Amino acid sequence: TRGPGHGQARRISTEVVVQGQSQAAGGEEADSEVSARIKTFTEVQAEGLEQAQKTVLISYPTGISKKSILQYLSHHGRINSYFFYKGHGHHAMVEFSEKESVGSLQDVAQIAGSSVPGIPFKSRLFTLTPRQSLGQALDETSIPDYQHPTIPMEDLVQKLCCADSISNQLYSLLNEHQLTEENMKLRFLACSLIQDLARAYFPECVVKPFGSSVSTFGKLGCDLDMFLDFDEIGKSPTPKKTGPFHVEYQIKRMPSERAATQKILSVIGECIANFSPGCTHIQKILDARCPLMRFFHQPTGFHCDLTANNRIALRSSELLYIYGNFDSRVRALVFGIRCWARTHGITSSTSGPWITNFSLTMMVLFFLQKRKPPILPTLAELKNLADAEDKHVIGGHDCTFVSNLNKINQTENTETLDVLLNEFFEYFGNFDFGSKSINVREGKEHSKPEPSPLYIQNPFEQTLNISANVNQNQLDRFVALARECAWILQQVNQDHGQGGKQPWGLAAILVPPVIGSKKKMAKSMLTSARLKALLDSLRADIANKKGERAFS
Ligand code: CTP
Ligand code: MG
């Protein structure tokens, strides 16, 4: 185990489970060794994408028995896993053991007849309709629909009040909000379905999830960031020294790499818009710093951002994955802070001058690097532990860090999350944002190189500020609320455990407390801070009418 409380609330999917063929990369490891460690990011990606390619998504009308669907599909091959869910209609996600089973099902599927005009495209989205009334009794009790757990805020607060420590409150919140294994499978499937389409143009390309879907910091309902990876195409064979000629593909020249990315995304975007069933609300955001295609994938219900040539973002997702798996306190604290920030409108689902989840996560990681002794290693330390195979230089930026978690020494810090939550608010309530920048590479603050209100250095593209979009009003709101919450945590904590179910600890800072004079005062402080913030934000919004880019 790593760190205190490790093992609580940890996602099963990051642990290597050796089953049949699904051995981890690296071949020589004994099964027992493999199952004792946490998978590397690359292993999670490879396994997720491989499973997704053996998976189909079935849509079916009400009244069909789930068992009969499974029975029918099992004629095409052994089913490895499945679940049923209600989204936009009834769906079954079915993963076969072999990829050939998908082909077998495709062989019997028909393109909808001429009564339904449409683009013929053999995807892995199918509709099952009974040839005749099945007339059999439905026995649905044994296969319930999978539902993404969603808990209303009031219920969550009630639940948190019953916990006996802030630490357990944070783990409880994590359990409610983290991505489930089913949700992860759907995310990989959505990528794989887009990959099918992109492969019509680029047969070697891979569409990979990145961002919070795979960084361990994803909350149910978060967007799905997709990366169109051409790395396999770009990998040239080692030039042969023999023979008189050097052989090269002729390629279409473009004025810049950015122009090439824009063109590819534009074409794939058109393809998604025109031919892909279930993709709606397509937006081309090609002028952003990181050009992207945004769309809604109806069968899985995900809001997707497709990017290309974005390898550094994939590396930063892997870095977060390393930090998120390093010590169980990390994810619990990040989820708690992210939930707090969302509740108070510090973060938002729309882009603008707000602090983003990504920036907020970096702030938590930085804070954990600054504890004494540190809870998290710096990026520089992770780089020192890297092997030759971990070496990554992308566009001249050094993105090297260790990928095997076992190589990192465990922390000696034993602080509880009760302490850490309070200290986080104290720390950033008093941070010198005016002159200092946050640097997770070194794990220390630097002088700000330019006057952005909040400066968090991009860990890899070191001249970039990942929070360049944040304006002074939004930063001031964050600081004011952090101070107030530090105060509330100190006051309200004294009251807990005295029989009542009044909001205390984490619950007290998620909703304004309602009883007691101290709490009333805290409520009015939070409310006035919110009202002021709302007005400031509206003003800032008007001033920033031009809009912020999604990846500024
Ligand atoms: N990213 C980055 N620099 C930024 C913004 C984003 O490198 N200024 C990268 C990060 O790797 C981030 C990913 O792009 O994880 C996706 O960005 P975004 O969707 O904004 O953040 P998430 O971490 O996915 O968080 P959320 O749950 O809010 O989507
Ligand atoms: Mg995201």
Coordinates of C-alpha atoms and ligand atoms in Angstrom, one line a residue:
T1 CA 0.0 0.0 0.0
R2 CA 1.0 3.6 -0.5
G3 CA 0.4 6.2 2.2
P4 CA -2.2 6.2 4.8
G5 CA -5.7 5.0 3.9
H6 CA -4.4 3.7 0.6
G7 CA -6.8 1.3 -0.9
Q8 CA -9.9 3.1 0.3
A9 CA -11.9 4.4 -2.6
R10 CA -9.3 3.4 -5.2
R11 CA -10.6 2.6 -8.6
I12 CA -10.4 -1.1 -9.4
S13 CA -9.7 -0.4 -13.0
T14 CA -6.1 0.9 -12.4
E15 CA -5.1 -2.4 -10.8
V16 CA -3.7 -4.9 -13.1
V17 CA -5.8 -8.0 -13.2
V18 CA -4.2 -10.7 -15.3
Q19 CA -7.0 -12.7 -17.1
G20 CA -6.4 -15.0 -19.9
Q21 CA -4.7 -13.1 -22.7
S22 CA -4.8 -9.7 -21.0
Q23 CA -1.2 -9.7 -19.8
A24 CA 0.5 -6.4 -19.1
A25 CA 3.2 -5.1 -21.4
G26 CA 6.6 -6.1 -20.5
G27 CA 6.2 -9.9 -21.0
E28 CA 8.7 -11.1 -18.4
E29 CA 6.9 -10.0 -15.3
A30 CA 5.5 -12.8 -13.2
D31 CA 1.7 -12.7 -12.8
S32 CA 1.9 -12.2 -9.1
E33 CA 4.2 -9.2 -9.6
V34 CA 1.9 -7.7 -12.2
S35 CA -1.2 -8.0 -10.1
A36 CA 0.6 -6.4 -7.2
R37 CA 1.3 -3.1 -8.9
I38 CA -0.8 -0.4 -10.4
K39 CA -1.0 -0.4 -14.2
T40 CA 1.0 2.2 -16.1
F41 CA -1.0 4.8 -18.0
T42 CA 0.1 3.2 -21.3
E43 CA -1.2 -0.1 -20.2
V44 CA -4.6 1.4 -19.2
Q45 CA -4.8 3.1 -22.6
A46 CA -3.9 0.0 -24.5
E47 CA -6.2 -2.3 -22.6
G48 CA -9.1 0.2 -22.8
L49 CA -8.8 0.7 -26.5
E50 CA -8.3 -3.0 -27.2
Q51 CA -11.5 -3.9 -25.3
A52 CA -13.4 -1.1 -27.0
Q53 CA -12.6 -2.5 -30.4
K54 CA -14.3 -5.8 -29.4
T55 CA -17.3 -3.9 -28.3
V56 CA -20.7 -3.1 -29.9
L57 CA -23.4 -0.8 -28.8
I58 CA -26.9 -2.1 -29.3
S59 CA -30.0 0.0 -29.3
Y60 CA -33.3 -1.8 -28.8
P61 CA -37.0 -0.9 -28.4
T62 CA -38.9 -1.3 -25.1
G63 CA -40.4 -4.7 -24.6
I64 CA -37.4 -6.9 -25.6
S65 CA -36.0 -9.1 -23.0
K66 CA -32.4 -8.4 -22.2
K67 CA -31.7 -12.1 -21.8
S68 CA -32.9 -12.7 -25.4
I69 CA -30.5 -10.0 -26.7
L70 CA -27.6 -11.6 -24.9
Q71 CA -28.6 -15.0 -26.1
Y72 CA -28.8 -13.8 -29.7
L73 CA -25.4 -12.0 -29.5
S74 CA -23.7 -15.0 -28.0
H75 CA -24.3 -16.8 -31.3
H76 CA -21.7 -14.4 -32.7
G77 CA -19.1 -15.2 -30.0
R78 CA -18.3 -15.4 -26.3
I79 CA -19.4 -12.3 -24.4
N80 CA -16.7 -11.0 -22.1
S81 CA -18.7 -8.2 -20.4
Y82 CA -21.9 -6.3 -20.9
F83 CA -24.2 -3.8 -19.3
F84 CA -27.6 -2.3 -20.2
Y85 CA -28.4 1.4 -19.7
K86 CA -31.0 4.0 -20.6
G87 CA -29.7 7.0 -22.3
H88 CA -31.3 8.3 -25.5
G89 CA -33.4 5.1 -25.7
H90 CA -32.4 1.6 -24.4
H91 CA -28.8 0.5 -25.0
A92 CA -26.7 -2.5 -24.3
M93 CA -22.9 -2.3 -24.4
V94 CA -21.5 -5.7 -25.2
E95 CA -17.9 -6.6 -25.2
F96 CA -17.0 -9.8 -27.0
S97 CA -13.9 -11.9 -26.2
E98 CA -12.8 -11.8 -29.8
K99 CA -12.7 -9.1 -32.4
E100 CA -14.0 -11.5 -35.0
S101 CA -17.4 -11.6 -33.2
V102 CA -18.0 -8.0 -34.2
G103 CA -17.3 -8.9 -37.8
S104 CA -19.7 -11.8 -37.5
L105 CA -22.5 -9.5 -36.3
Q106 CA -21.7 -7.0 -39.0
D107 CA -22.0 -9.8 -41.6
V108 CA -25.7 -10.3 -40.7
A109 CA -26.6 -6.7 -40.1
Q110 CA -28.3 -4.9 -42.9
I111 CA -28.1 -1.3 -43.9
A112 CA -31.5 0.3 -43.2
G113 CA -33.7 -0.2 -46.3
S114 CA -34.7 2.4 -48.8
S115 CA -37.6 3.4 -46.6
V116 CA -35.0 5.2 -44.4
P117 CA -32.8 7.5 -46.5
G118 CA -29.4 7.8 -45.1
I119 CA -25.6 7.4 -45.5
P120 CA -24.7 3.7 -45.6
F121 CA -21.9 3.2 -43.0
K122 CA -21.1 -0.1 -41.2
S123 CA -20.4 1.1 -37.7
R124 CA -20.5 -0.8 -34.5
L125 CA -23.8 0.8 -33.5
F126 CA -26.7 -1.5 -34.2
T127 CA -30.4 -1.6 -33.7
L128 CA -32.2 -4.8 -32.8
T129 CA -35.8 -5.1 -33.6
P130 CA -37.8 -8.3 -33.2
R131 CA -38.9 -10.0 -36.5
Q132 CA -42.2 -10.8 -34.9
S133 CA -43.7 -10.3 -31.5
L134 CA -41.6 -12.3 -29.1
G135 CA -44.7 -13.2 -27.0
Q136 CA -42.5 -14.4 -24.1
A137 CA -42.8 -13.2 -20.6
L138 CA -40.2 -10.6 -19.8
D139 CA -37.9 -11.4 -17.0
E140 CA -36.0 -8.2 -16.4
T141 CA -35.4 -8.4 -12.7
S142 CA -32.2 -10.3 -13.0
I143 CA -30.5 -7.8 -15.3
P144 CA -31.0 -4.3 -14.0
D145 CA -30.1 -1.2 -16.1
Y146 CA -26.8 0.3 -15.2
Q147 CA -27.2 3.8 -13.9
H148 CA -24.4 6.4 -13.5
P149 CA -24.7 7.1 -9.8
T150 CA -25.9 10.6 -9.4
I151 CA -26.6 12.0 -6.0
P152 CA -28.4 15.3 -5.5
M153 CA -26.4 17.9 -3.5
E154 CA -28.8 17.8 -0.5
D155 CA -28.5 14.0 -0.2
L156 CA -24.8 14.2 -0.6
V157 CA -24.6 16.8 2.2
Q158 CA -26.8 14.6 4.4
K159 CA -24.5 11.6 3.7
L160 CA -21.4 13.6 4.5
C161 CA -22.8 14.7 7.8
C162 CA -23.0 11.1 8.9
A163 CA -19.3 10.5 8.4
D164 CA -17.1 10.7 11.4
S165 CA -14.1 12.6 10.0
I166 CA -13.4 15.0 7.2
S167 CA -11.2 12.4 5.7
N168 CA -14.1 10.0 5.5
Q169 CA -16.3 12.7 4.1
L170 CA -13.8 13.3 1.3
Y171 CA -13.6 9.5 0.5
S172 CA -17.3 9.3 0.5
L173 CA -17.6 12.2 -2.0
L174 CA -14.9 10.6 -4.1
N175 CA -16.9 7.4 -4.2
E176 CA -20.0 9.2 -5.3
H177 CA -18.3 11.3 -8.0
Q178 CA -15.5 9.2 -9.5
L179 CA -15.9 7.5 -12.9
T180 CA -17.2 4.0 -12.7
E181 CA -15.8 1.1 -14.6
E182 CA -18.8 1.1 -16.9
N183 CA -18.5 4.8 -17.6
M184 CA -14.8 4.3 -18.4
K185 CA -15.7 1.5 -20.8
L186 CA -18.2 3.8 -22.6
R187 CA -15.5 6.5 -22.9
F188 CA -13.1 4.1 -24.5
L189 CA -15.9 2.9 -26.8
A190 CA -16.8 6.4 -27.9
C191 CA -13.1 7.0 -28.9
S192 CA -13.0 3.7 -30.7
L193 CA -16.2 4.5 -32.7
I194 CA -14.7 7.8 -33.8
Q195 CA -11.4 6.0 -34.6
D196 CA -13.4 3.7 -37.0
L197 CA -14.4 6.7 -38.9
A198 CA -11.0 8.5 -38.8
R199 CA -9.5 5.2 -40.1
A200 CA -11.4 5.6 -43.3
Y201 CA -8.9 8.3 -44.1
F202 CA -5.9 7.3 -42.0
P203 CA -5.9 3.6 -41.4
E204 CA -3.1 3.7 -38.8
C205 CA -4.5 6.5 -36.6
V206 CA -5.6 5.9 -33.0
V207 CA -8.2 7.9 -31.1
K208 CA -7.2 8.0 -27.4
P209 CA -9.0 9.5 -24.4
F210 CA -7.0 12.1 -22.4
G211 CA -7.8 14.7 -19.8
S212 CA -9.9 13.9 -16.8
S213 CA -11.4 10.7 -18.4
V214 CA -8.1 9.0 -17.9
S215 CA -6.1 11.2 -15.4
T216 CA -7.9 9.6 -12.4
F217 CA -9.5 13.0 -11.7
G218 CA -12.6 12.6 -13.8
K219 CA -16.0 13.2 -12.3
L220 CA -19.1 11.5 -13.7
G221 CA -20.4 13.7 -16.4
C222 CA -17.1 15.3 -17.3
D223 CA -16.3 15.9 -21.0
L224 CA -14.5 13.4 -23.1
D225 CA -11.2 14.7 -24.5
M226 CA -10.1 12.7 -27.5
F227 CA -6.7 12.8 -29.1
L228 CA -6.3 11.8 -32.8
D229 CA -2.9 10.2 -32.7
F230 CA -0.9 9.8 -35.9
D231 CA 2.2 8.6 -34.1
E232 CA 2.2 5.1 -35.7
I233 CA 2.1 6.7 -39.2
G234 CA 4.9 9.1 -38.3
K235 CA 7.2 6.4 -37.0
S236 CA 9.6 5.8 -39.9
P237 CA 11.4 2.5 -40.1
T238 CA 15.1 2.9 -39.3
P239 CA 16.7 3.9 -42.6
K240 CA 18.4 1.0 -44.3
K241 CA 22.1 1.6 -44.8
T242 CA 22.1 -0.8 -47.8
G243 CA 20.8 -0.1 -51.2
P244 CA 21.4 3.0 -53.4
F245 CA 18.2 4.8 -52.6
H246 CA 16.5 6.6 -49.7
V247 CA 12.8 6.1 -50.0
E248 CA 10.3 8.6 -48.9
Y249 CA 6.5 9.0 -49.1
Q250 CA 5.3 12.0 -51.1
I251 CA 3.0 14.0 -48.9
K252 CA 0.8 17.0 -49.3
R253 CA 2.8 20.0 -48.0
M254 CA 1.2 22.4 -45.6
P255 CA 2.4 25.9 -44.5
S256 CA 2.7 24.7 -40.9
E257 CA 2.0 21.9 -38.5
R258 CA -0.9 23.9 -37.1
A259 CA -2.4 24.3 -40.6
A260 CA -2.0 20.5 -41.1
T261 CA -3.8 19.8 -37.8
Q262 CA -6.6 22.3 -38.7
K263 CA -7.1 20.6 -42.1
I264 CA -7.2 17.1 -40.6
L265 CA -9.6 18.1 -37.9
S266 CA -11.8 19.9 -40.3
V267 CA -12.0 16.9 -42.7
I268 CA -12.6 14.4 -39.9
G269 CA -15.1 16.8 -38.4
E270 CA -17.0 17.0 -41.7
C271 CA -16.9 13.2 -41.7
I272 CA -18.3 12.9 -38.2
A273 CA -20.9 15.5 -39.0
N274 CA -22.1 13.9 -42.2
F275 CA -21.6 10.2 -41.8
S276 CA -21.4 9.2 -38.1
P277 CA -24.6 8.1 -36.6
G278 CA -25.3 9.6 -33.2
C279 CA -22.9 12.6 -33.4
T280 CA -24.7 15.9 -33.1
H281 CA -24.0 19.6 -32.2
I282 CA -20.7 19.6 -34.1
Q283 CA -18.7 22.8 -33.7
K284 CA -15.3 23.4 -35.4
I285 CA -13.1 25.5 -33.0
L286 CA -10.1 25.5 -35.3
D287 CA -8.7 29.0 -34.4
A288 CA -8.1 28.1 -30.7
R289 CA -4.5 27.7 -29.5
C290 CA -5.2 24.0 -29.6
P291 CA -7.7 23.5 -32.6
L292 CA -10.5 21.1 -31.8
M293 CA -13.8 19.6 -32.9
R294 CA -16.6 19.6 -30.4
F295 CA -19.6 17.4 -30.6
F296 CA -22.1 15.4 -28.6
H297 CA -22.0 11.7 -28.9
Q298 CA -25.6 10.7 -28.3
P299 CA -25.4 6.9 -27.8
T300 CA -22.9 7.3 -25.0
G301 CA -24.1 10.7 -23.8
F302 CA -20.6 12.3 -23.8
H303 CA -19.7 15.8 -24.8
C304 CA -16.5 15.3 -26.8
D305 CA -13.6 17.5 -27.7
L306 CA -11.5 15.9 -30.5
T307 CA -8.0 17.3 -30.9
A308 CA -4.9 16.2 -32.9
N309 CA -1.2 16.9 -32.6
N310 CA -1.8 17.4 -28.9
R311 CA 0.8 14.9 -27.5
I312 CA 1.9 17.2 -24.7
A313 CA -1.7 17.2 -23.2
L314 CA -1.6 13.4 -23.3
R315 CA 1.7 13.6 -21.3
S316 CA 0.1 16.0 -18.8
S317 CA -2.8 13.6 -18.4
E318 CA -0.3 10.8 -17.7
L319 CA 1.5 13.0 -15.1
L320 CA -1.8 13.6 -13.4
Y321 CA -2.4 9.8 -13.5
I322 CA 0.9 9.2 -11.7
Y323 CA 0.0 11.8 -9.0
G324 CA -3.5 10.6 -8.7
N325 CA -2.4 7.0 -8.1
F326 CA 0.5 7.9 -5.8
D327 CA -1.3 8.4 -2.6
S328 CA -5.0 7.9 -1.8
R329 CA -5.3 11.3 -0.2
V330 CA -4.5 13.1 -3.5
R331 CA -7.7 12.2 -5.4
A332 CA -9.9 12.5 -2.4
L333 CA -8.6 16.1 -1.8
V334 CA -8.8 17.0 -5.5
F335 CA -12.4 15.8 -5.8
G336 CA -13.3 17.6 -2.6
I337 CA -11.8 20.9 -3.8
R338 CA -13.2 20.6 -7.3
C339 CA -16.7 19.9 -5.9
W340 CA -16.3 22.9 -3.5
A341 CA -15.2 25.1 -6.4
R342 CA -18.1 24.0 -8.6
T343 CA -20.6 24.6 -5.9
H344 CA -19.5 28.1 -5.4
G345 CA -19.2 28.9 -9.1
I346 CA -15.4 29.2 -9.0
T347 CA -15.3 26.7 -11.9
S348 CA -17.9 26.6 -14.6
S349 CA -19.0 24.2 -17.4
T350 CA -18.5 27.0 -19.9
S351 CA -15.2 28.6 -20.9
G352 CA -14.5 32.1 -19.6
P353 CA -12.3 33.9 -17.1
W354 CA -12.9 31.2 -14.5
I355 CA -10.3 28.9 -12.9
T356 CA -10.5 25.5 -14.7
N357 CA -10.6 22.1 -13.1
F358 CA -7.1 21.5 -14.7
S359 CA -5.7 24.6 -13.0
L360 CA -7.3 23.8 -9.7
T361 CA -5.9 20.3 -9.8
M362 CA -2.4 21.7 -10.4
M363 CA -2.9 24.0 -7.4
V364 CA -3.8 21.0 -5.2
L365 CA -0.8 19.1 -6.5
F366 CA 1.5 22.0 -5.8
F367 CA 0.1 22.4 -2.3
L368 CA 0.8 18.7 -1.7
Q369 CA 4.4 19.1 -3.0
K370 CA 4.8 22.0 -0.5
R371 CA 3.8 20.0 2.6
K372 CA 6.6 19.1 5.0
P373 CA 7.5 16.3 4.5
P374 CA 6.1 16.5 0.9
I375 CA 3.2 14.3 0.0
L376 CA 4.0 14.5 -3.7
P377 CA 7.3 14.5 -5.5
T378 CA 8.2 17.3 -7.9
L379 CA 8.2 16.7 -11.6
A380 CA 11.9 17.2 -11.6
E381 CA 12.2 14.3 -9.1
L382 CA 9.9 12.2 -11.3
K383 CA 12.2 13.0 -14.2
N384 CA 15.3 11.8 -12.3
L385 CA 13.6 8.4 -11.8
A386 CA 12.8 8.0 -15.5
D387 CA 14.2 5.1 -17.6
A388 CA 15.3 5.4 -21.2
E389 CA 11.9 4.2 -22.3
D390 CA 10.3 7.1 -20.4
K391 CA 12.2 9.7 -22.3
H392 CA 9.9 12.0 -24.3
V393 CA 10.8 15.2 -26.0
I394 CA 7.9 16.7 -27.8
G395 CA 8.4 19.7 -30.0
G396 CA 11.6 20.5 -28.2
H397 CA 9.9 20.3 -24.7
D398 CA 11.2 17.8 -22.2
C399 CA 8.2 15.7 -21.1
T400 CA 10.3 12.9 -19.4
F401 CA 9.1 11.4 -16.2
V402 CA 8.9 8.0 -14.6
S403 CA 5.9 5.9 -15.7
N404 CA 6.3 3.0 -13.2
L405 CA 4.8 4.0 -9.9
N406 CA 6.7 1.4 -8.0
K407 CA 9.9 3.3 -8.6
I408 CA 8.8 6.3 -6.6
N409 CA 9.5 6.3 -2.9
Q410 CA 6.4 6.5 -0.7
T411 CA 5.9 9.7 1.3
E412 CA 6.7 9.9 4.9
N413 CA 4.0 12.5 5.4
T414 CA 1.1 11.1 7.5
E415 CA -1.1 14.2 7.7
T416 CA -4.8 13.5 7.7
L417 CA -7.2 14.9 5.1
D418 CA -8.9 16.8 7.9
V419 CA -5.7 18.8 8.3
L420 CA -5.0 19.0 4.6
L421 CA -8.4 20.4 3.6
N422 CA -8.1 23.2 6.1
E423 CA -4.5 23.8 5.2
F424 CA -5.3 24.0 1.5
F425 CA -7.6 26.9 2.1
E426 CA -5.2 28.6 4.5
Y427 CA -2.3 28.2 2.0
F428 CA -4.1 29.7 -1.0
G429 CA -6.1 32.2 1.1
N430 CA -2.7 33.7 1.9
F431 CA -0.7 32.9 -1.2
D432 CA 1.2 35.8 -2.8
F433 CA -0.6 35.6 -6.2
G434 CA 0.5 39.2 -7.0
S435 CA 4.1 38.3 -7.5
K436 CA 4.5 34.5 -7.4
S437 CA 3.8 31.8 -10.0
I438 CA 3.1 28.1 -9.2
N439 CA 5.6 25.6 -10.6
V440 CA 4.9 21.9 -10.1
R441 CA 8.1 21.0 -12.0
E442 CA 10.2 22.5 -9.2
G443 CA 7.6 22.3 -6.4
K444 CA 8.2 25.9 -5.5
E445 CA 6.9 29.3 -6.4
H446 CA 8.8 31.5 -8.8
S447 CA 8.6 35.2 -9.6
K448 CA 5.8 35.8 -12.1
P449 CA 7.3 36.3 -15.6
E450 CA 4.3 38.4 -16.6
P451 CA 1.4 40.1 -14.9
S452 CA -1.5 37.5 -15.4
P453 CA -3.5 37.4 -12.1
L454 CA -3.0 33.7 -11.7
Y455 CA 0.2 32.2 -13.1
I456 CA 0.5 28.4 -13.1
Q457 CA 3.4 27.4 -15.3
N458 CA 2.6 24.7 -17.8
P459 CA 4.8 21.7 -16.6
F460 CA 6.0 20.9 -20.1
E461 CA 5.6 24.0 -22.3
Q462 CA 7.4 26.1 -19.6
T463 CA 6.8 29.5 -21.2
L464 CA 3.0 29.0 -21.0
N465 CA 0.6 29.8 -18.2
I466 CA -2.2 27.2 -18.0
S467 CA -4.4 29.8 -16.2
A468 CA -3.8 32.7 -18.5
N469 CA -7.6 32.9 -19.0
V470 CA -8.3 33.8 -15.3
N471 CA -9.1 37.4 -14.5
Q472 CA -8.4 39.3 -11.3
N473 CA -12.1 39.2 -10.2
Q474 CA -12.2 35.4 -10.4
L475 CA -8.9 35.0 -8.5
D476 CA -10.2 37.4 -5.8
R477 CA -13.3 35.3 -5.4
F478 CA -11.3 32.2 -5.0
V479 CA -9.1 33.8 -2.4
A480 CA -12.0 35.3 -0.5
L481 CA -13.9 32.0 -0.4
A482 CA -10.7 30.1 0.5
R483 CA -10.2 32.3 3.5
E484 CA -13.8 32.1 4.5
C485 CA -13.8 28.3 4.2
A486 CA -10.7 28.0 6.3
W487 CA -12.5 30.0 8.9
I488 CA -15.7 28.0 8.7
L489 CA -13.8 24.7 8.9
Q490 CA -12.0 25.8 12.0
Q491 CA -15.3 27.0 13.7
V492 CA -17.7 24.4 12.5
N493 CA -15.5 21.5 13.2
Q494 CA -15.8 22.1 16.9
D495 CA -19.5 21.4 16.7
H496 CA -19.5 18.0 15.0
G497 CA -20.2 14.8 16.8
Q498 CA -22.6 16.4 19.2
G499 CA -25.5 14.4 18.2
G500 CA -26.9 16.7 15.5
K501 CA -26.8 16.3 11.7
Q502 CA -25.9 19.9 11.0
P503 CA -23.5 20.4 8.1
W504 CA -20.0 20.2 9.4
G505 CA -16.5 19.8 7.9
L506 CA -16.7 19.3 4.1
A507 CA -20.6 19.5 4.2
A508 CA -20.4 22.9 5.8
I509 CA -18.3 24.4 3.0
L510 CA -20.4 22.8 0.3
V511 CA -23.6 24.4 1.4
P512 CA -23.9 27.4 3.6
P513 CA -24.8 26.3 7.1
V514 CA -28.2 27.2 8.4
I515 CA -28.4 26.9 12.1
G516 CA -26.4 28.6 14.9
S517 CA -25.1 32.2 15.0
K518 CA -21.6 31.4 13.9
K519 CA -23.0 29.4 11.0
K520 CA -25.4 32.1 10.1
M521 CA -22.5 34.5 9.9
A522 CA -20.6 32.1 7.8
K523 CA -23.7 31.7 5.5
S524 CA -24.0 35.5 5.1
M525 CA -20.3 35.8 4.3
L526 CA -20.6 33.1 1.7
T527 CA -23.7 34.6 0.3
S528 CA -22.4 38.1 0.0
A529 CA -19.1 36.8 -1.5
R530 CA -21.2 34.9 -4.0
L531 CA -23.4 37.9 -4.9
K532 CA -20.4 40.1 -5.3
A533 CA -18.6 37.5 -7.3
L534 CA -21.6 37.0 -9.6
L535 CA -21.7 40.8 -10.3
D536 CA -18.0 40.9 -10.8
S537 CA -18.2 38.0 -13.2
L538 CA -21.0 39.5 -15.2
R539 CA -18.9 42.7 -15.6
A540 CA -15.8 40.7 -16.4
D541 CA -17.8 38.6 -18.9
I542 CA -19.0 41.7 -20.7
A543 CA -15.4 43.0 -20.8
N544 CA -14.3 39.7 -22.1
K545 CA -17.0 39.5 -24.7
K546 CA -14.6 38.3 -27.3
G547 CA -14.5 35.0 -25.4
E548 CA -11.7 32.9 -24.2
R549 CA -10.3 30.1 -26.1
A550 CA -11.0 26.6 -24.9
F551 CA -7.3 25.9 -24.4
S552 CA -5.8 29.4 -23.8
Ligands
CTP1 N1 -4.6 21.0 -21.0 C1 -3.4 21.7 -21.0 N2 -3.4 23.1 -20.8 C2 -4.5 23.8 -20.6 C3 -5.7 23.1 -20.6 C4 -5.8 21.7 -20.8 O1 -2.4 21.0 -21.2 N3 -4.4 25.1 -20.5 C5 -4.7 19.6 -21.1 C6 -4.6 18.8 -19.8 O2 -3.9 17.6 -20.0 C7 -6.0 18.5 -19.5 C8 -6.6 18.3 -20.9 O3 -5.9 19.2 -21.7 O4 -6.1 17.4 -18.6 C9 -8.0 18.4 -21.0 O5 -8.4 19.7 -20.7 P1 -9.8 20.0 -20.0 O6 -10.9 19.2 -20.5 O7 -10.0 21.5 -19.9 O8 -9.5 19.6 -18.5 P2 -9.7 18.2 -17.7 O9 -8.4 17.9 -17.0 O10 -10.2 17.1 -18.7 O11 -10.8 18.5 -16.7 P3 -12.4 18.5 -16.9 O12 -12.9 17.4 -16.0 O13 -12.9 19.9 -16.4 O14 -12.7 18.3 -18.3
MG2 MG -11.8 17.4 -20.0

